[in-house]
Amino acid sequence: MIPQHCKHPCSLCQREASRRGITLMELLMSLWILAVIVGLLVAGIRAANNRVSQSADRHAVRSLKIAIEQFKQDHGFLPPLVDDTMPPLNGTALNVYQLSDPMDLQFLRTKQVLPTVDPRFSIYSLGLYLFGPLDATIDGKDGPGFRKPNADGTFQLSGGRVFDPVVDGSRGMQGLVPAEPQGEGRFEIHDRHDVPFRYYRWERGKPNNGSVVLLPDDLNVPEIVGDASTQVELRSADYAVVGAGPNGVFGDEDPFTLVGAVGGSVSDVNRLRERARSDNIVEIGTK
């Protein structure tokens, strides 16, 4: 803009007006650059927070696997798999699946029992056998800790060594949570998102192709744990600890729950399950 006091558009006035126009453009450009930088910083902070979150979740699942391995080393067998659908029995900790029972063995060898949820997991097993929170009438010691466990799920109620909890909390864990109103003996280990960790157990089947080689389908690996046809490490696995991750879902929940957790449409169930499972944390091990 040419100053009003100037009667003629001299070159000096034109240069002054030009400088004023460039200054405005520079201001707008600076604001735009600042907005871009702020956006990049926010995205970077979110990415860093996600990495820290995922690292804590992985650490928690890894800690549970280490505790399971310690239990196996101390007692000679893996923590039994509790039947979460059954209440405690008198004289035992909880109902557990028995490898000596043909029906239980068949259950553990069934790759998929229900259309969406493979029930070969427990949210109570690890709290019971790694923390030992029950009364002495069940696990031989009041409060945390337990006397020697047996492979059938019971405990020696007197004499012998008293074992301290194998795991007492970790980064990424909320800790042991009573599962009320389920009743005595119902405890869960929650992640920091307040979702129980799952403990999966399964039994490999027999070759169904007439050979001595087990095919992926014969391995009976639960779907949430992974696909043995593409993940070679699963072909020798016998158990898994699975965390839901930051989104709080495993991927086998009902579609409406999945939509609430990861977004999307209930009409695209396969896509929902894929997104829900994308941040699951899985640790596997052998007998």
mmCIF file of C-alpha atoms in Angstrom:
data_model
loop_
_atom_site.group_PDB
_atom_site.id
_atom_site.type_symbol
_atom_site.label_atom_id
_atom_site.label_comp_id
_atom_site.label_asym_id
_atom_site.label_seq_id
_atom_site.Cartn_x
_atom_site.Cartn_y
_atom_site.Cartn_z
ATOM 1 C CA MET A 1 0.000 0.000 0.000
ATOM 2 C CA ILE A 2 1.421 3.414 -1.026
ATOM 3 C CA PRO A 3 1.488 5.960 1.820
ATOM 4 C CA GLN A 4 -1.164 8.714 1.553
ATOM 5 C CA HIS A 5 1.384 11.532 1.984
ATOM 6 C CA CYS A 6 3.123 10.480 -1.211
ATOM 7 C CA LYS A 7 1.535 12.244 -4.227
ATOM 8 C CA HIS A 8 3.432 10.160 -6.727
ATOM 9 C CA PRO A 9 4.189 6.427 -6.606
ATOM 10 C CA CYS A 10 7.905 6.848 -6.313
ATOM 11 C CA SER A 11 10.187 3.831 -6.235
ATOM 12 C CA LEU A 12 10.938 4.352 -2.535
ATOM 13 C CA CYS A 13 7.256 4.155 -1.610
ATOM 14 C CA GLN A 14 6.763 1.097 -3.817
ATOM 15 C CA ARG A 15 9.700 -0.653 -2.138
ATOM 16 C CA GLU A 16 8.245 0.234 1.277
ATOM 17 C CA ALA A 17 4.867 -1.229 0.326
ATOM 18 C CA SER A 18 6.581 -4.325 -1.063
ATOM 19 C CA ARG A 19 8.507 -4.794 2.162
ATOM 20 C CA ARG A 20 5.295 -4.567 4.155
ATOM 21 C CA GLY A 21 3.660 -7.255 1.958
ATOM 22 C CA ILE A 22 6.621 -9.614 2.301
ATOM 23 C CA THR A 23 6.620 -9.171 6.075
ATOM 24 C CA LEU A 24 2.984 -10.296 6.231
ATOM 25 C CA MET A 25 3.746 -13.309 4.076
ATOM 26 C CA GLU A 26 6.713 -14.144 6.251
ATOM 27 C CA LEU A 27 4.489 -13.988 9.327
ATOM 28 C CA LEU A 28 1.955 -16.339 7.796
ATOM 29 C CA MET A 29 4.713 -18.695 6.699
ATOM 30 C CA SER A 30 6.227 -18.658 10.184
ATOM 31 C CA LEU A 31 2.883 -19.502 11.742
ATOM 32 C CA TRP A 32 2.427 -22.364 9.291
ATOM 33 C CA ILE A 33 5.904 -23.728 10.014
ATOM 34 C CA LEU A 34 5.251 -23.426 13.747
ATOM 35 C CA ALA A 35 1.995 -25.358 13.384
ATOM 36 C CA VAL A 36 3.799 -28.106 11.467
ATOM 37 C CA ILE A 37 6.524 -28.333 14.112
ATOM 38 C CA VAL A 38 3.965 -28.522 16.923
ATOM 39 C CA GLY A 39 2.103 -31.243 15.044
ATOM 40 C CA LEU A 40 5.309 -33.231 14.583
ATOM 41 C CA LEU A 41 6.194 -32.828 18.253
ATOM 42 C CA VAL A 42 2.762 -34.027 19.380
ATOM 43 C CA ALA A 43 2.972 -37.021 17.033
ATOM 44 C CA GLY A 44 6.472 -37.794 18.317
ATOM 45 C CA ILE A 45 5.381 -37.596 21.951
ATOM 46 C CA ARG A 46 2.444 -39.894 21.265
ATOM 47 C CA ALA A 47 4.683 -42.376 19.459
ATOM 48 C CA ALA A 48 7.176 -42.300 22.339
ATOM 49 C CA ASN A 49 4.404 -42.828 24.887
ATOM 50 C CA ASN A 50 3.074 -45.760 22.840
ATOM 51 C CA ARG A 51 6.537 -47.323 22.754
ATOM 52 C CA VAL A 52 6.897 -46.944 26.516
ATOM 53 C CA SER A 53 3.407 -48.375 27.012
ATOM 54 C CA GLN A 54 4.075 -51.365 24.776
ATOM 55 C CA SER A 55 7.437 -51.938 26.448
ATOM 56 C CA ALA A 56 5.789 -52.053 29.879
ATOM 57 C CA ASP A 57 3.131 -54.471 28.614
ATOM 58 C CA ARG A 58 5.774 -56.734 27.072
ATOM 59 C CA HIS A 59 7.798 -56.649 30.277
ATOM 60 C CA ALA A 60 4.783 -57.755 32.318
ATOM 61 C CA VAL A 61 3.982 -60.708 30.037
ATOM 62 C CA ARG A 62 7.645 -61.674 29.942
ATOM 63 C CA SER A 63 7.782 -61.566 33.757
ATOM 64 C CA LEU A 64 4.835 -63.942 33.976
ATOM 65 C CA LYS A 65 6.522 -66.369 31.596
ATOM 66 C CA ILE A 66 9.686 -66.282 33.711
ATOM 67 C CA ALA A 67 7.566 -66.970 36.809
ATOM 68 C CA ILE A 68 5.927 -69.946 35.070
ATOM 69 C CA GLU A 69 9.347 -71.324 34.169
ATOM 70 C CA GLN A 70 10.443 -70.912 37.791
ATOM 71 C CA PHE A 71 7.320 -72.758 38.955
ATOM 72 C CA LYS A 72 8.088 -75.569 36.500
ATOM 73 C CA GLN A 73 11.689 -75.765 37.688
ATOM 74 C CA ASP A 74 10.625 -75.929 41.345
ATOM 75 C CA HIS A 75 7.805 -78.447 40.969
ATOM 76 C CA GLY A 76 8.431 -80.402 37.767
ATOM 77 C CA PHE A 77 5.265 -79.385 35.901
ATOM 78 C CA LEU A 78 3.536 -76.305 34.528
ATOM 79 C CA PRO A 79 0.867 -74.480 36.561
ATOM 80 C CA PRO A 80 -2.354 -76.450 36.031
ATOM 81 C CA LEU A 81 -5.044 -74.948 33.823
ATOM 82 C CA VAL A 82 -8.053 -73.953 35.894
ATOM 83 C CA ASP A 83 -11.531 -74.500 34.507
ATOM 84 C CA ASP A 84 -12.811 -70.946 34.926
ATOM 85 C CA THR A 85 -16.424 -72.029 34.468
ATOM 86 C CA MET A 86 -16.432 -74.301 37.531
ATOM 87 C CA PRO A 87 -16.518 -73.253 41.218
ATOM 88 C CA PRO A 88 -13.903 -74.439 43.739
ATOM 89 C CA LEU A 89 -14.238 -77.957 45.093
ATOM 90 C CA ASN A 90 -13.859 -78.974 48.731
ATOM 91 C CA GLY A 91 -10.312 -80.064 49.427
ATOM 92 C CA THR A 92 -8.913 -78.641 46.205
ATOM 93 C CA ALA A 93 -7.838 -75.222 45.060
ATOM 94 C CA LEU A 94 -9.995 -75.037 41.948
ATOM 95 C CA ASN A 95 -11.174 -77.408 39.282
ATOM 96 C CA VAL A 96 -8.297 -78.003 36.909
ATOM 97 C CA TYR A 97 -8.016 -79.975 33.694
ATOM 98 C CA GLN A 98 -6.397 -83.379 34.173
ATOM 99 C CA LEU A 99 -4.271 -84.929 31.437
ATOM 100 C CA SER A 100 -5.221 -88.339 32.830
ATOM 101 C CA ASP A 101 -8.899 -87.656 32.151
ATOM 102 C CA PRO A 102 -9.831 -88.566 28.534
ATOM 103 C CA MET A 103 -12.482 -85.834 28.384
ATOM 104 C CA ASP A 104 -10.112 -83.182 29.681
ATOM 105 C CA LEU A 105 -7.388 -84.368 27.320
ATOM 106 C CA GLN A 106 -9.774 -84.181 24.393
ATOM 107 C CA PHE A 107 -10.751 -80.663 25.451
ATOM 108 C CA LEU A 108 -7.115 -79.560 25.465
ATOM 109 C CA ARG A 109 -6.657 -81.094 22.018
ATOM 110 C CA THR A 110 -9.644 -79.324 20.487
ATOM 111 C CA LYS A 111 -8.352 -76.540 18.303
ATOM 112 C CA GLN A 112 -11.544 -74.512 18.261
ATOM 113 C CA VAL A 113 -14.473 -75.299 20.503
ATOM 114 C CA LEU A 114 -16.674 -72.243 19.973
ATOM 115 C CA PRO A 115 -17.167 -70.153 16.827
ATOM 116 C CA THR A 116 -15.275 -67.129 18.173
ATOM 117 C CA VAL A 117 -13.681 -67.919 21.548
ATOM 118 C CA ASP A 118 -11.234 -70.755 22.148
ATOM 119 C CA PRO A 119 -11.830 -71.484 25.857
ATOM 120 C CA ARG A 120 -8.544 -73.255 26.544
ATOM 121 C CA PHE A 121 -7.316 -70.477 28.794
ATOM 122 C CA SER A 122 -7.706 -69.338 32.382
ATOM 123 C CA ILE A 123 -7.619 -65.914 33.980
ATOM 124 C CA TYR A 124 -7.397 -67.530 37.434
ATOM 125 C CA SER A 125 -4.560 -70.060 37.106
ATOM 126 C CA LEU A 126 -1.632 -67.674 37.364
ATOM 127 C CA GLY A 127 -3.020 -65.765 40.333
ATOM 128 C CA LEU A 128 -3.572 -69.036 42.175
ATOM 129 C CA TYR A 129 -0.338 -70.880 41.382
ATOM 130 C CA LEU A 130 2.100 -67.968 41.147
ATOM 131 C CA PHE A 131 0.836 -65.838 44.065
ATOM 132 C CA GLY A 132 -0.787 -68.408 46.370
ATOM 133 C CA PRO A 133 -3.332 -66.007 47.901
ATOM 134 C CA LEU A 134 -5.727 -68.618 49.350
ATOM 135 C CA ASP A 135 -6.331 -69.837 52.880
ATOM 136 C CA ALA A 136 -4.243 -72.574 54.476
ATOM 137 C CA THR A 137 -7.201 -74.946 54.179
ATOM 138 C CA ILE A 138 -6.715 -74.863 50.401
ATOM 139 C CA ASP A 139 -3.047 -74.176 49.605
ATOM 140 C CA GLY A 140 -1.407 -74.913 52.975
ATOM 141 C CA LYS A 141 -0.584 -71.314 53.914
ATOM 142 C CA ASP A 142 -2.703 -68.293 54.788
ATOM 143 C CA GLY A 143 -2.057 -65.286 52.595
ATOM 144 C CA PRO A 144 0.600 -65.064 49.864
ATOM 145 C CA GLY A 145 2.629 -68.232 49.368
ATOM 146 C CA PHE A 146 1.745 -71.928 49.347
ATOM 147 C CA ARG A 147 2.924 -75.417 50.216
ATOM 148 C CA LYS A 148 4.052 -77.780 47.514
ATOM 149 C CA PRO A 149 1.466 -78.049 44.733
ATOM 150 C CA ASN A 150 0.498 -81.268 43.020
ATOM 151 C CA ALA A 151 -0.024 -81.757 39.295
ATOM 152 C CA ASP A 152 -3.734 -82.393 39.879
ATOM 153 C CA GLY A 153 -4.163 -78.857 41.216
ATOM 154 C CA THR A 154 -4.203 -79.687 44.935
ATOM 155 C CA PHE A 155 -1.611 -78.652 47.526
ATOM 156 C CA GLN A 156 0.119 -80.476 50.360
ATOM 157 C CA LEU A 157 -1.645 -78.973 53.353
ATOM 158 C CA SER A 158 0.962 -79.761 55.999
ATOM 159 C CA GLY A 159 4.646 -80.507 56.310
ATOM 160 C CA GLY A 160 7.335 -79.776 53.797
ATOM 161 C CA ARG A 161 8.469 -76.460 52.421
ATOM 162 C CA VAL A 162 6.401 -73.299 52.166
ATOM 163 C CA PHE A 163 6.991 -71.462 48.897
ATOM 164 C CA ASP A 164 6.923 -67.695 48.561
ATOM 165 C CA PRO A 165 4.943 -66.131 45.679
ATOM 166 C CA VAL A 166 6.744 -66.766 42.406
ATOM 167 C CA VAL A 167 5.786 -63.304 41.169
ATOM 168 C CA ASP A 168 4.769 -60.342 43.309
ATOM 169 C CA GLY A 169 4.063 -57.674 40.731
ATOM 170 C CA SER A 170 6.011 -56.000 37.968
ATOM 171 C CA ARG A 171 6.125 -52.962 35.741
ATOM 172 C CA GLY A 172 3.104 -53.208 33.483
ATOM 173 C CA MET A 173 1.028 -55.103 36.051
ATOM 174 C CA GLN A 174 -1.742 -53.748 38.195
ATOM 175 C CA GLY A 175 -1.330 -56.805 40.379
ATOM 176 C CA LEU A 176 -3.540 -59.449 41.938
ATOM 177 C CA VAL A 177 -7.255 -58.646 41.890
ATOM 178 C CA PRO A 178 -10.024 -60.645 43.626
ATOM 179 C CA ALA A 179 -12.579 -61.663 41.021
ATOM 180 C CA GLU A 180 -15.703 -60.834 42.962
ATOM 181 C CA PRO A 181 -18.412 -61.999 43.158
ATOM 182 C CA GLN A 182 -17.065 -65.261 41.733
ATOM 183 C CA GLY A 183 -16.309 -66.718 45.163
ATOM 184 C CA GLU A 184 -13.348 -68.036 47.076
ATOM 185 C CA GLY A 185 -10.272 -68.816 45.052
ATOM 186 C CA ARG A 186 -11.044 -66.463 42.205
ATOM 187 C CA PHE A 187 -8.090 -64.123 41.702
ATOM 188 C CA GLU A 188 -6.818 -62.525 38.524
ATOM 189 C CA ILE A 189 -3.556 -60.839 37.574
ATOM 190 C CA HIS A 190 -4.435 -57.606 35.772
ATOM 191 C CA ASP A 191 -2.325 -55.552 33.412
ATOM 192 C CA ARG A 192 -2.073 -51.792 33.886
ATOM 193 C CA HIS A 193 -5.119 -51.386 31.620
ATOM 194 C CA ASP A 194 -7.130 -53.430 34.162
ATOM 195 C CA VAL A 195 -7.507 -56.419 31.821
ATOM 196 C CA PRO A 196 -6.693 -59.938 33.133
ATOM 197 C CA PHE A 197 -3.792 -61.780 31.547
ATOM 198 C CA ARG A 198 -4.718 -65.080 29.922
ATOM 199 C CA TYR A 199 -2.862 -68.348 30.496
ATOM 200 C CA TYR A 200 -3.333 -70.822 27.630
ATOM 201 C CA ARG A 201 -2.609 -74.554 27.774
ATOM 202 C CA TRP A 202 -3.123 -77.091 25.011
ATOM 203 C CA GLU A 203 -2.093 -80.589 24.034
ATOM 204 C CA ARG A 204 -0.760 -81.617 20.680
ATOM 205 C CA GLY A 205 -2.816 -84.185 18.846
ATOM 206 C CA LYS A 206 -1.838 -87.228 16.844
ATOM 207 C CA PRO A 207 -0.905 -87.085 13.160
ATOM 208 C CA ASN A 208 -4.083 -87.252 11.099
ATOM 209 C CA ASN A 209 -2.288 -87.823 7.816
ATOM 210 C CA GLY A 210 -1.062 -91.350 8.490
ATOM 211 C CA SER A 211 2.546 -90.225 9.039
ATOM 212 C CA VAL A 212 4.649 -89.537 12.102
ATOM 213 C CA VAL A 213 4.852 -85.835 11.274
ATOM 214 C CA LEU A 214 2.499 -83.417 13.012
ATOM 215 C CA LEU A 215 0.911 -80.937 10.664
ATOM 216 C CA PRO A 216 -0.025 -77.428 11.904
ATOM 217 C CA ASP A 217 -3.629 -78.511 12.500
ATOM 218 C CA ASP A 218 -2.402 -81.407 14.639
ATOM 219 C CA LEU A 219 -0.542 -78.999 16.914
ATOM 220 C CA ASN A 220 -3.849 -77.537 18.140
ATOM 221 C CA VAL A 221 -2.435 -74.084 18.898
ATOM 222 C CA PRO A 222 -5.233 -71.709 20.001
ATOM 223 C CA GLU A 223 -5.977 -69.040 17.419
ATOM 224 C CA ILE A 224 -5.287 -66.114 19.761
ATOM 225 C CA VAL A 225 -1.794 -67.501 20.411
ATOM 226 C CA GLY A 226 -0.875 -67.630 16.725
ATOM 227 C CA ASP A 227 -0.770 -69.643 13.510
ATOM 228 C CA ALA A 228 1.548 -72.644 13.627
ATOM 229 C CA SER A 229 1.501 -72.879 9.829
ATOM 230 C CA THR A 230 3.427 -69.604 9.552
ATOM 231 C CA GLN A 231 5.074 -69.231 12.984
ATOM 232 C CA VAL A 232 7.623 -72.014 13.269
ATOM 233 C CA GLU A 233 8.308 -71.339 16.950
ATOM 234 C CA LEU A 234 4.734 -72.365 17.814
ATOM 235 C CA ARG A 235 5.297 -75.914 16.599
ATOM 236 C CA SER A 236 7.068 -76.846 19.827
ATOM 237 C CA ALA A 237 4.977 -74.703 22.185
ATOM 238 C CA ASP A 238 2.722 -76.069 24.935
ATOM 239 C CA TYR A 239 1.539 -72.950 26.742
ATOM 240 C CA ALA A 240 1.278 -69.192 26.331
ATOM 241 C CA VAL A 241 0.736 -66.042 28.361
ATOM 242 C CA VAL A 242 -1.237 -63.435 26.426
ATOM 243 C CA GLY A 243 -1.815 -59.781 27.266
ATOM 244 C CA ALA A 244 -4.463 -57.707 25.514
ATOM 245 C CA GLY A 245 -2.132 -54.743 25.009
ATOM 246 C CA PRO A 246 -3.028 -51.037 25.125
ATOM 247 C CA ASN A 247 -6.341 -51.436 23.266
ATOM 248 C CA GLY A 248 -7.621 -53.693 26.060
ATOM 249 C CA VAL A 249 -9.115 -56.426 23.850
ATOM 250 C CA PHE A 250 -7.817 -59.792 22.639
ATOM 251 C CA GLY A 251 -9.808 -60.000 19.411
ATOM 252 C CA ASP A 252 -12.322 -62.725 20.286
ATOM 253 C CA GLU A 253 -14.783 -60.434 22.070
ATOM 254 C CA ASP A 254 -18.190 -59.579 20.604
ATOM 255 C CA PRO A 255 -18.181 -57.092 17.677
ATOM 256 C CA PHE A 256 -19.712 -54.231 19.666
ATOM 257 C CA THR A 257 -16.968 -54.475 22.295
ATOM 258 C CA LEU A 258 -14.353 -54.487 19.548
ATOM 259 C CA VAL A 259 -15.853 -51.413 17.884
ATOM 260 C CA GLY A 260 -15.735 -49.567 21.210
ATOM 261 C CA ALA A 261 -12.054 -50.473 21.626
ATOM 262 C CA VAL A 262 -10.607 -50.090 18.121
ATOM 263 C CA GLY A 263 -13.322 -48.351 16.065
ATOM 264 C CA GLY A 264 -14.642 -49.584 12.754
ATOM 265 C CA SER A 265 -17.891 -51.246 11.791
ATOM 266 C CA VAL A 266 -19.647 -54.260 13.298
ATOM 267 C CA SER A 267 -20.280 -55.473 9.750
ATOM 268 C CA ASP A 268 -16.553 -56.047 9.158
ATOM 269 C CA VAL A 269 -15.868 -58.540 11.945
ATOM 270 C CA ASN A 270 -12.700 -60.007 10.453
ATOM 271 C CA ARG A 271 -11.138 -56.571 10.161
ATOM 272 C CA LEU A 272 -12.170 -55.760 13.734
ATOM 273 C CA ARG A 273 -10.556 -58.927 15.069
ATOM 274 C CA GLU A 274 -7.370 -58.257 13.123
ATOM 275 C CA ARG A 275 -7.079 -54.724 14.507
ATOM 276 C CA ALA A 276 -7.862 -55.874 18.033
ATOM 277 C CA ARG A 277 -5.154 -58.551 17.946
ATOM 278 C CA SER A 278 -2.544 -56.271 16.412
ATOM 279 C CA ASP A 279 -1.159 -55.201 19.814
ATOM 280 C CA ASN A 280 -1.603 -58.486 21.720
ATOM 281 C CA ILE A 281 1.539 -59.560 23.570
ATOM 282 C CA VAL A 282 2.271 -63.295 23.465
ATOM 283 C CA GLU A 283 4.953 -65.284 25.280
ATOM 284 C CA ILE A 284 5.129 -69.015 24.631
ATOM 285 C CA GLY A 285 6.929 -71.918 26.284
ATOM 286 C CA THR A 286 7.182 -75.689 26.439
ATOM 287 C CA LYS A 287 6.547 -78.334 29.089
#
